[in-house]
Amino acid sequence: MTKFFASNRDQLITKLNGGIIVVSAYAAMQRSNDTAFTFEQEANFWWLTGIELPDWWLIIDGTRRKTWLAAPTLSRTHEIFDGSLSPKEAKKISGVDDVISQDDAKKMLRDIAKRHSVVYTLGEQPYAEYLDFTLNPAGRKMQEQLERTFNSVQDCRKELAKLRAIKQPEELARMKKAVNLTVAAFEEVKAKLAEYSYEYEVEAEFSHYFRKNGARGHSFDPIVASGKNTCTLHYLENNSRLKKRTLLLLDIGARYEGYSTDIARTYSLGEPTKRQQEIHAAVQAAHAEIISLLGPDLSVEQYQRDVDAIMIRTLMSVGLLKDKSDTKNYRKYFPHAIGHGLGIDPHDSLGGPHFLQPNMVLTVEPGIYIPEEGIGVRIEDDILITEKGHLNLSGRLSTDL
Ligand SMILES: [Mn+2]
C-alpha cells in the first residue's frame, strides 16, 4: 500500500496547487484512570500515511514535492508499555522522504514560514457544535501551533473529502472483503436465530465472526435491537431478552483492513404478525426502488426529491400518512437520512457533490419506525456507483424478514 499512500499525497498536492500541508494524527483518548481507548486513527491521516499510531505529524512541501513524518518523542515507559514505530518502519509504510523528530519539525516549519505565508491543515470539524461529544483535540492543537508560525492557516478538509469520495481499486478490493465478511456473519446469525435468547448473544456472534476472520472488529458500535428497541435509531444497550413475535433490527458492519461496512436487516423472531409483514414489505419495496435510481450523473438534489416521494407514498400505503403535505408525520416515521458515504469511516464524506460519480460508495437505508406499535424496520445496503449504473456490494444478502 506504500504506493497508494504516496499517490494520495500527490493527489492532494495537485488539488492544492503545491503549497504546504501539515496534518496531525489523532491523540490517544483516555478511557478511565490510566488506560486509553483502543486507538482509531483519523481517517485523512491514515489515507495520507498508513500510520496507525497517535500523535504523529505529516508535513508536505508541495512546491518541492517533499514529505516528512514527524515522530512524537516517547518516554521510555511509554515505549515499554505501548511499543513504538522505528523511523525505518514508518518510512516503509508511508513512503515519505524522511522521518524526523517533532522538535526538528517545528524548526523546519519556522523556516518554511519565511518563504510561505499560507499553510493547509485539518481544522475544527464542521458541525462540531451539533455533535454531542468532545472532539479529538489533535486537530485543534495543530491548528493553534500553525497559527503561531504562519500568517494564514487554511482548511483542506473539503479537498480531502472530495479526493477520498472517489474510491480507488485498492480501496474497493478492501471494501468488498469487508462487505463479504459482514454478509457471511448476517447469514450465519439468521440461520441460528432461534438459538438466541438475548440481544447480546447476537452481538457476540457477530464480534466472534469478525475477529475470527481477521477483521479489526466493528466499524461502529453494533445495533442489535428487538421489540420496541427497534424504534431507537442508535440503540446500543443490546441487553434485552428476545421475545417471540417481535422484530429484530440488526445494523452492523465489520471493519476490515482499514475500511468500514454498514449493513442493516430486520428479521422476525418466530412467526411475524400481519402488521410486521406489511411494514417490512413496504420498506423492502422502497429500498429496492431507491437503489434502482442510483447511477453516475444522478443529481443529488433530484435523488433526494425522488426518495422523499417514494417514502411518502410508502408511508401512505401502510396508513401512517394521510397526505403528502403531512411533513410532521413523515419526519416522525422516517426520521433519518436515506444514506451516507462509506469508506474508511462508516460515515465517510462524499465531499458535497452535486452529482453522483463512478467509484463513490454510499449506503441506502430506508426505515419505518412506529413507537406506538413497537415496530421498527430498517434495511441497508452498501452501493458502489459504476460507470454504467451501480453495484449493490451487499446485494447477495437476502432482505427478507
Ligand atoms: Mn448507515
Tab-separated table of C-alpha atoms in Angstrom, residues 40 96 127 167 186 197-198 214 251 266 271 290-291 305 308 314 325 327-328 348 374 386 397:
chain	number	residue	atom	x	y	z
A	40	GLU	CA	-8.547	4.710	15.975
A	96	VAL	CA	7.699	9.610	2.926
A	127	TYR	CA	-20.889	20.671	12.619
A	167	LYS	CA	-12.642	5.059	-4.201
A	186	PHE	CA	-25.503	-11.979	8.858
A	197	SER	CA	-32.304	-15.629	23.974
A	198	TYR	CA	-30.768	-12.164	24.436
A	214	GLY	CA	-9.253	-11.281	10.794
A	251	ASP	CA	-27.361	-2.599	11.962
A	266	THR	CA	-34.755	-6.700	10.100
A	271	GLU	CA	-43.926	-16.129	13.195
A	290	ILE	CA	-34.489	3.737	-4.229
A	291	ILE	CA	-31.417	1.640	-5.105
A	305	ARG	CA	-36.721	14.569	-4.137
A	308	ASP	CA	-38.998	11.744	-0.428
A	314	THR	CA	-44.716	4.099	1.165
A	325	SER	CA	-48.295	17.558	2.956
A	327	THR	CA	-44.337	16.549	6.811
A	328	LYS	CA	-44.604	16.282	10.595
A	348	ASP	CA	-17.460	8.978	5.044
A	374	GLY	CA	-43.357	-1.342	18.822
A	386	THR	CA	-20.247	2.378	-11.504
A	397	LEU	CA	-27.709	-10.906	1.426
